mmCIF file of C-alpha atoms in Angstrom:
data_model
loop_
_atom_site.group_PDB
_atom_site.id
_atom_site.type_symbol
_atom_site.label_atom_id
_atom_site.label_comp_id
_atom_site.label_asym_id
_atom_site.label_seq_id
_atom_site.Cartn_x
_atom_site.Cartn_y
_atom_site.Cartn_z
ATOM 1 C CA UNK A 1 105.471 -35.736 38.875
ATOM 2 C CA UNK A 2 106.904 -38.911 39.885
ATOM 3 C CA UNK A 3 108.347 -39.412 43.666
ATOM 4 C CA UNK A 4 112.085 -39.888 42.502
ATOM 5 C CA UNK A 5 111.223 -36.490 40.137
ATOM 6 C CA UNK A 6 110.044 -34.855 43.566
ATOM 7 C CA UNK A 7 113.082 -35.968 45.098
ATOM 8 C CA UNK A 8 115.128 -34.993 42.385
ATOM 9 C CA UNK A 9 113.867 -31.656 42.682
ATOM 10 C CA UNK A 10 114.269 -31.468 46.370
ATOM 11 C CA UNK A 11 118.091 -32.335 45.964
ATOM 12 C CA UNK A 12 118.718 -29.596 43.869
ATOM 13 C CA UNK A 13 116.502 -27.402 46.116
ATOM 14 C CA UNK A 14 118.917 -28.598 49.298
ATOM 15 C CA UNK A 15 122.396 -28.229 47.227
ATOM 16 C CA UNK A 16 120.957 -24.593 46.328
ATOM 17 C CA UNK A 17 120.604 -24.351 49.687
ATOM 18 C CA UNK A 18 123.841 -25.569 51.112
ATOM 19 C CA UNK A 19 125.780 -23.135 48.293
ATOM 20 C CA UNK A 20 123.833 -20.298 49.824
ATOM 21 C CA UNK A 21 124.885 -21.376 53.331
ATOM 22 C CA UNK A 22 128.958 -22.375 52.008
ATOM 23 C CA UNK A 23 128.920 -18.443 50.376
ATOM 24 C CA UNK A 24 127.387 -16.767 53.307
ATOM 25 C CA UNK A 25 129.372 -18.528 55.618
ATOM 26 C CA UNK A 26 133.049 -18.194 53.887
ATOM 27 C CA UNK A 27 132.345 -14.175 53.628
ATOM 28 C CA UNK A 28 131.678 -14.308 57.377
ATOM 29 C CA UNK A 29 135.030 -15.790 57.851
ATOM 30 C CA UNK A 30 136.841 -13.189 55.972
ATOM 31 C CA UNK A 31 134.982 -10.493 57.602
ATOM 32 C CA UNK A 32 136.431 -11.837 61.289
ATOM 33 C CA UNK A 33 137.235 -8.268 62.368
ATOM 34 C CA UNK A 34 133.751 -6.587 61.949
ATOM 35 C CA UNK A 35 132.148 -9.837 63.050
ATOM 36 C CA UNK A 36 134.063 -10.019 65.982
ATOM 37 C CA UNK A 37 133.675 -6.212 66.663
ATOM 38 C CA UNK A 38 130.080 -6.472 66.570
ATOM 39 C CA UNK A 39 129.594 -10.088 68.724
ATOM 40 C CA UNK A 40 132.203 -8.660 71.265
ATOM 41 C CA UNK A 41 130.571 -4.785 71.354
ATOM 42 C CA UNK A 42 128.259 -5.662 74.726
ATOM 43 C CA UNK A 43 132.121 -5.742 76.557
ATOM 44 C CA UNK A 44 133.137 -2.813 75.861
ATOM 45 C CA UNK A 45 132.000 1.008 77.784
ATOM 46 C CA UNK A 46 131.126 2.515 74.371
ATOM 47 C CA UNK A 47 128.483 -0.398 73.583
ATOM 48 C CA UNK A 48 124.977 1.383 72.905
ATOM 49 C CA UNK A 49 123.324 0.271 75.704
ATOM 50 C CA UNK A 50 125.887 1.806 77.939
ATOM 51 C CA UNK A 51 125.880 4.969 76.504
ATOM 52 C CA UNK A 52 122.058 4.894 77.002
ATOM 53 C CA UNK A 53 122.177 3.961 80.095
ATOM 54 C CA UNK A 54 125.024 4.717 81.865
ATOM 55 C CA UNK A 55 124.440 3.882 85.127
ATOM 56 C CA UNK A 56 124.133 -0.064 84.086
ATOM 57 C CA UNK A 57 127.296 0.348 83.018
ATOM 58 C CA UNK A 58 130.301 -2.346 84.005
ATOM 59 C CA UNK A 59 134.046 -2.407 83.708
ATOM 60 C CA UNK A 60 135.218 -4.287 80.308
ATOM 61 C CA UNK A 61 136.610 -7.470 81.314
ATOM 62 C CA UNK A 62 138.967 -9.198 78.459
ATOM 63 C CA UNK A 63 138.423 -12.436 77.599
ATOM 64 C CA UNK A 64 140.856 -15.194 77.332
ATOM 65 C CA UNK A 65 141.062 -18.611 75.442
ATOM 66 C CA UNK A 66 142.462 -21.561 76.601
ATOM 67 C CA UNK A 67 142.873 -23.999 74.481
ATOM 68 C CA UNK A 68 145.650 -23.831 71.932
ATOM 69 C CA UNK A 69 142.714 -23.928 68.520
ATOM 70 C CA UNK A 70 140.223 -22.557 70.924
ATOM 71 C CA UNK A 71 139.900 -19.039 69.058
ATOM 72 C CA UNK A 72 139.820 -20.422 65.320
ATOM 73 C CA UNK A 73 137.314 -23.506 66.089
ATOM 74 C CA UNK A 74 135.578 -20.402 67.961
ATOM 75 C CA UNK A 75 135.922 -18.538 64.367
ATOM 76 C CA UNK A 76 134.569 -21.457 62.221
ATOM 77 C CA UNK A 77 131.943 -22.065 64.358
ATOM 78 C CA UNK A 78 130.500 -17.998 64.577
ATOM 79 C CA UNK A 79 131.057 -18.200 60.605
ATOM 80 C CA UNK A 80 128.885 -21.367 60.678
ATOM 81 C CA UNK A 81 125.947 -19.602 62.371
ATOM 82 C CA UNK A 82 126.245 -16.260 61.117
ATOM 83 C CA UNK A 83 126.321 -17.892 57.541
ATOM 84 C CA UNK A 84 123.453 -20.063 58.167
ATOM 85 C CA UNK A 85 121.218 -16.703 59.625
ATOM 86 C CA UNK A 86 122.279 -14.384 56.634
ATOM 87 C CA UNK A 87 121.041 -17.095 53.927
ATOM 88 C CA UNK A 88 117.923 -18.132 55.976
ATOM 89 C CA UNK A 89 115.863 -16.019 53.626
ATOM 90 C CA UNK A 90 117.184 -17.655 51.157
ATOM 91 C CA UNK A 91 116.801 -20.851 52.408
ATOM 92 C CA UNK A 92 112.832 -20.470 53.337
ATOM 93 C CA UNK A 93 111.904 -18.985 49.987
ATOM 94 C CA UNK A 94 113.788 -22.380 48.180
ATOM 95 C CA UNK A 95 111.699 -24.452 50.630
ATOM 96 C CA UNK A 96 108.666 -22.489 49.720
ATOM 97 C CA UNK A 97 109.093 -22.693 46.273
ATOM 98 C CA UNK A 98 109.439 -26.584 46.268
ATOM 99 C CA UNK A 99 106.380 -26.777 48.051
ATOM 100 C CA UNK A 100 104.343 -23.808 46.442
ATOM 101 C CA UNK A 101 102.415 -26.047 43.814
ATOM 102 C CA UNK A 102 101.234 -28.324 46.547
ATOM 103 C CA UNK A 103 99.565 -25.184 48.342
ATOM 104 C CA UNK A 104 97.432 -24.111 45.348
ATOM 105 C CA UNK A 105 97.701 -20.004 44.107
ATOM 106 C CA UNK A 106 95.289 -18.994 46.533
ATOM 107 C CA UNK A 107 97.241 -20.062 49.771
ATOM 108 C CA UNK A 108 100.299 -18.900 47.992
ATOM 109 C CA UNK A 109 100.101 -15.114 49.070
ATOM 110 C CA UNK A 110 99.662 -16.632 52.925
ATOM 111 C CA UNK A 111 102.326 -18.855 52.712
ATOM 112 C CA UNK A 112 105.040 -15.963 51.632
ATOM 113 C CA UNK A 113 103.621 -13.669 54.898
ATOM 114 C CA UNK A 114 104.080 -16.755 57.177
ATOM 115 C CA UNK A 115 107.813 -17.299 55.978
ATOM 116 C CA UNK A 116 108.170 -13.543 56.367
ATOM 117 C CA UNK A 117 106.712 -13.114 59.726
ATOM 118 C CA UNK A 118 109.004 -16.341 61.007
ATOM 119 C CA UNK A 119 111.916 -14.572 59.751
ATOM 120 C CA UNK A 120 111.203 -11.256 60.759
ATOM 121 C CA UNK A 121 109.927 -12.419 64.273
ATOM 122 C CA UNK A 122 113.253 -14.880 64.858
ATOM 123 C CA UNK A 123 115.372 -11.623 64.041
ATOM 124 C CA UNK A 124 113.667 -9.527 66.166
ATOM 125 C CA UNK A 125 114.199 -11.531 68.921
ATOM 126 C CA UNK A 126 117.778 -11.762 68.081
ATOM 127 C CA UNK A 127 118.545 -7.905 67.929
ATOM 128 C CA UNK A 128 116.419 -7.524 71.825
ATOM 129 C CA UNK A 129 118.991 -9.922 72.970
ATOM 130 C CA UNK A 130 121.983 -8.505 71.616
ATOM 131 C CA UNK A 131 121.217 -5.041 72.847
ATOM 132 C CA UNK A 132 119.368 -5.870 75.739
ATOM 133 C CA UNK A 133 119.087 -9.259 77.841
ATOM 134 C CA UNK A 134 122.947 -10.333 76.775
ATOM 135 C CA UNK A 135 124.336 -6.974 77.969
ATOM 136 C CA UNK A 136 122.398 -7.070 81.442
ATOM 137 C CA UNK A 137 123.052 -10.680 81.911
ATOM 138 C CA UNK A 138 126.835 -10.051 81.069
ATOM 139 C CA UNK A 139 127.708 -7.385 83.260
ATOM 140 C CA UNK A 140 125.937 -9.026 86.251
ATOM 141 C CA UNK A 141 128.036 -12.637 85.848
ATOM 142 C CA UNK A 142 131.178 -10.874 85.079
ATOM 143 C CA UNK A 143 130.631 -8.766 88.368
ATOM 144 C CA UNK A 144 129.213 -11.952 89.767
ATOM 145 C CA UNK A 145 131.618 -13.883 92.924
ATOM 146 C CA UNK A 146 130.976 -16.369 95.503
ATOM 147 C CA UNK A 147 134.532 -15.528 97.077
ATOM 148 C CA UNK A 148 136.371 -12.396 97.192
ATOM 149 C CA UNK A 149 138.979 -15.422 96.655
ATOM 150 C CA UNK A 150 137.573 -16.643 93.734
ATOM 151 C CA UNK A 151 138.629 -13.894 90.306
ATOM 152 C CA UNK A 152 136.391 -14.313 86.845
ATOM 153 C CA UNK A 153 138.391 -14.856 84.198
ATOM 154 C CA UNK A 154 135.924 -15.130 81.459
ATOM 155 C CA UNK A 155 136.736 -17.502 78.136
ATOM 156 C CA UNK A 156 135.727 -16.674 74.603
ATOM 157 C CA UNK A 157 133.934 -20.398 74.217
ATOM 158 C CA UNK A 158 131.759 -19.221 77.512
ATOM 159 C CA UNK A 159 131.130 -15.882 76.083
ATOM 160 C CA UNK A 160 130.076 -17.048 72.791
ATOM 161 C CA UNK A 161 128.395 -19.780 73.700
ATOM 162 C CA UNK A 162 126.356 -17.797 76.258
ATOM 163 C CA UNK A 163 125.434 -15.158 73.042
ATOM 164 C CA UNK A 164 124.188 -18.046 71.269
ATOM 165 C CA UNK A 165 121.874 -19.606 73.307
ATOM 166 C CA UNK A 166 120.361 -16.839 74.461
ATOM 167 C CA UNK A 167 119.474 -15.830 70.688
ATOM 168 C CA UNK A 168 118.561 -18.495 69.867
ATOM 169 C CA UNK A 169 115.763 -18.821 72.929
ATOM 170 C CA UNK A 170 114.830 -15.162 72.364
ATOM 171 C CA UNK A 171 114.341 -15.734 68.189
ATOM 172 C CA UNK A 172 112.287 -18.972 69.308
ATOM 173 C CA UNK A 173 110.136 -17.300 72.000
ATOM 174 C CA UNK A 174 109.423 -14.207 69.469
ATOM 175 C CA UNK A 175 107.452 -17.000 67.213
ATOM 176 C CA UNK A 176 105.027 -17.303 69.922
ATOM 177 C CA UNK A 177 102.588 -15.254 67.917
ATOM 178 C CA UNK A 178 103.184 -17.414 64.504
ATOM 179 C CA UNK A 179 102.489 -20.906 66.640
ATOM 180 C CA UNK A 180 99.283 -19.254 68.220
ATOM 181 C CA UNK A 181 97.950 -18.483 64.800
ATOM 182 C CA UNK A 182 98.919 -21.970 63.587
ATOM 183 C CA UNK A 183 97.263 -24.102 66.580
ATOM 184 C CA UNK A 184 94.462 -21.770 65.897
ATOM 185 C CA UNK A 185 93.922 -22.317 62.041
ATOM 186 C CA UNK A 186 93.616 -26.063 63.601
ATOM 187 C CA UNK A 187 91.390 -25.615 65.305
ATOM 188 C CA UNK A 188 93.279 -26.556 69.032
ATOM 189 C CA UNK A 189 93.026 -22.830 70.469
ATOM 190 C CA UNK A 190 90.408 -20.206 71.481
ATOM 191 C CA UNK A 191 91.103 -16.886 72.380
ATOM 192 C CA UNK A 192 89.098 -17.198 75.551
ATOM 193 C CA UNK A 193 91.137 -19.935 76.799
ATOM 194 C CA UNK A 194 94.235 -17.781 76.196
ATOM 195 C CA UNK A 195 92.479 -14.797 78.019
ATOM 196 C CA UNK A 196 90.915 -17.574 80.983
ATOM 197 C CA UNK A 197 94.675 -18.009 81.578
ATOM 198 C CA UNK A 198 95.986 -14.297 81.291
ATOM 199 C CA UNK A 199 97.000 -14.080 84.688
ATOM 200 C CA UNK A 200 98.904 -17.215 84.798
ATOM 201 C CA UNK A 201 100.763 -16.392 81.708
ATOM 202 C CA UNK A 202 101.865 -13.289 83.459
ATOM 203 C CA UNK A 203 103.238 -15.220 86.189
ATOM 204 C CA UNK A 204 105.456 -18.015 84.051
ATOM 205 C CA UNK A 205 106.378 -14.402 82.282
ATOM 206 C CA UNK A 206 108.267 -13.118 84.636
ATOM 207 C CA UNK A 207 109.046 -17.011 86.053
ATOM 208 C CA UNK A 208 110.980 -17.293 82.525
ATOM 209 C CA UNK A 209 112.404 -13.639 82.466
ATOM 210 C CA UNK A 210 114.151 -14.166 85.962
ATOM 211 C CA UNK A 211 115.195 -17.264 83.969
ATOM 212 C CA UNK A 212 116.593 -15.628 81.054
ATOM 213 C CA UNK A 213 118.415 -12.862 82.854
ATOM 214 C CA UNK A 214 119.507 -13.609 85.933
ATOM 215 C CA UNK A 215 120.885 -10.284 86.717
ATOM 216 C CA UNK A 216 118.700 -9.993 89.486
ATOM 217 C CA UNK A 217 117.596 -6.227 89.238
ATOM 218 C CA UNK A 218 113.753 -5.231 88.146
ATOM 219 C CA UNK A 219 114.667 -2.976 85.580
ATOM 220 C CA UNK A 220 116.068 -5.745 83.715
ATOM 221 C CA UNK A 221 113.500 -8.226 84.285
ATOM 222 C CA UNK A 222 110.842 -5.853 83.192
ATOM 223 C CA UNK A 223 112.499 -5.188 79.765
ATOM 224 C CA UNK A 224 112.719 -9.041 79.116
ATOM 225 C CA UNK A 225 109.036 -9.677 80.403
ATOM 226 C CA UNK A 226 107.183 -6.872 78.441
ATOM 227 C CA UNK A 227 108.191 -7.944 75.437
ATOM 228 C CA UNK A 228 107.297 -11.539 75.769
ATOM 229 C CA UNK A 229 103.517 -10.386 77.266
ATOM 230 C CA UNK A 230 102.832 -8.003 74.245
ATOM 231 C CA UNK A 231 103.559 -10.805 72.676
ATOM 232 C CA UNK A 232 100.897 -13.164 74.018
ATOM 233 C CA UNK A 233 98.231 -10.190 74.118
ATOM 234 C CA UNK A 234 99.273 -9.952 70.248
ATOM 235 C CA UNK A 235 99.140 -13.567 70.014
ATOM 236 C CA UNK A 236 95.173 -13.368 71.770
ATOM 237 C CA UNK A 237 94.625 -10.941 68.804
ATOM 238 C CA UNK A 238 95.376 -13.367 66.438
ATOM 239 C CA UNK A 239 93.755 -16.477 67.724
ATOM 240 C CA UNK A 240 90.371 -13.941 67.824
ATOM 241 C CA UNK A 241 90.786 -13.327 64.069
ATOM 242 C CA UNK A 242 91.274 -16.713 63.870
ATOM 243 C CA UNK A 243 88.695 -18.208 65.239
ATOM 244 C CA UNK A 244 86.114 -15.931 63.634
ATOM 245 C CA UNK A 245 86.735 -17.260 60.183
#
C-alpha cells in the first residue's frame, strides 16, 4: 500500500476510535447516579474498606462545589475519562489491527498478550487505588488541620481531581513489569543489574509510597509499597526470561 492508502486507513482506524470513545462516554453521562455512587463510595462509612477495616474508619465529610457550573463541567469531565477507560480495549485492538501486518503472523500472538497485559496491568492499578491508597489518603487529609481555627471544607473539583491522579500514577506504575520486559527484549537491561540494585529499589519503594499516601501511618504505607516491590521482583523474573533467549 501506498502512504496516503496507510493514512487513509489510519483515519478510519482513529474515527472508529473516537465513535467508541463518543458512545462510551455519552452512556457514562446518563449513568451520573451509579457513576457518582461508585467515584464518591470511599466517603461514605459503608465503603468496603471500612467495613473491612473498621478501625481506619473516618467520619463522612460532604463535599461542596463552588463554582456556579462547577458540578456539570465536573460531570463532563468524569464522563470524558470514564468513556475513554471503558473503550480502551477497544481502542488498543484498532491500533493493533492497523499495525498487525507490519508485525508478521508470528509476532502476532505476542503482540495481542502485550496489549492485554498493558490493559490488564493499568486496571489493576486502578482498582488498588480506589479501594486502597485513595481511601487511606482521604480520610487522613480530610482529618488533616494546621489550626483548630482552620475547618476542611472539601470541594468536588479537589476530590475528583485527587481520584484521578492518583489512578492514573498507580495504572502507570503497575506497567513497570511490561517496560522491564520491553528494555529487556532491547537489549538495555539485565536481571543482575536489577538484582545489584535490589536494595536501593526497596528504599525509593517506600520513598514513593510515603509519596503516594501521605497518611502517615505504616499500615498504609506497607499496602502501597508491597505491591509496587512484587512488582519489580516480578519484573526481575521477566528480564531473566528475557535475557536467556
Amino acid at each position: 500500500m501506498s502512504f496516503w492508502a496507510h493514512l487513509d486507513v489510519l483515519r478510519g482506524v482513529l474515527i472508529r476510535c473516537v465513535i467508541a470513545w463518543g458512545i462510551m462516554m455519552i452512556g457514562a453521562f446518563i449513568l451520573k447516579d451509579p457513576l457518582f455512587s461508585l467515584l464518591l463510595a470511599p466517603t461514605r462509612s459503608d465503603f468496603l474498606t471500612w467495613r473491612l477495616l473498621p478501625p481506619y474508619s473516618s467520619t463522612p465529610l460532604p463535599l461542596i462545589s463552588t463554582e456556579l457550573t462547577g458540578q456539570f463541567l465536573t460531570h463532563v469531565s468524569i464522563s470524558l475519562w470514564t468513556g475513554f477507560i471503558v473503550a480502551l480495549p477497544y481502542i488498543i485492538w484498532q491500533l493493533y489491527r492497523f499495525i498487525q501486518p507490519a508485525i508478521g503472523e508470528q509476532q502476532s500472538s505476542k503482540r495481542i498478550g502485550i496489549c492485554l497485559s498493558a490493559v490488564g496491568l493499568f486496571f489493576v492499578g486502578v482498582v488498588l487505588n480506589y479501594f486502597i491508597i485513595f481511601p487511606f489518603a482521604y480520610r487522613f487529609l480530610i482529618d488533616y488541620q494546621v489550626s483548630q481555627s482552620v475547618v476542611n471544607m472539601i470541594s468536588l473539583s479537589s476530590y475528583i481531581g485527587t481520584f484521578l491522579t492518583l489512578s492514573l500514577i498507580m495504572g502507570v506504575l503497575f506497567e513497570l513489569p511490561l517496560l522491564a520486559w520491553i528494555l529487556a527484549s532491547l537489549g538495555i537491561l539485565e536481571a543482575s543489574v536489577l538484582r545489584q540494585y535490589r536494595k536501593h529499589a526497596v528504599v525509593l519503594i517506600v520513598i514513593l509510597a510515603a509519596i503516594i499516601t501521605p497518611t502517615g501511618d505504616a499500615f498504609t504505607l506497607l499496602l502501597v509499597s508491597v505491591p509496587i516491590y512484587l512488582l519489580y521482583e516480578l519484573s526481575i523474573g521477566i528480564v531473566e526470561r528475557v535475557n536467556k533467549f
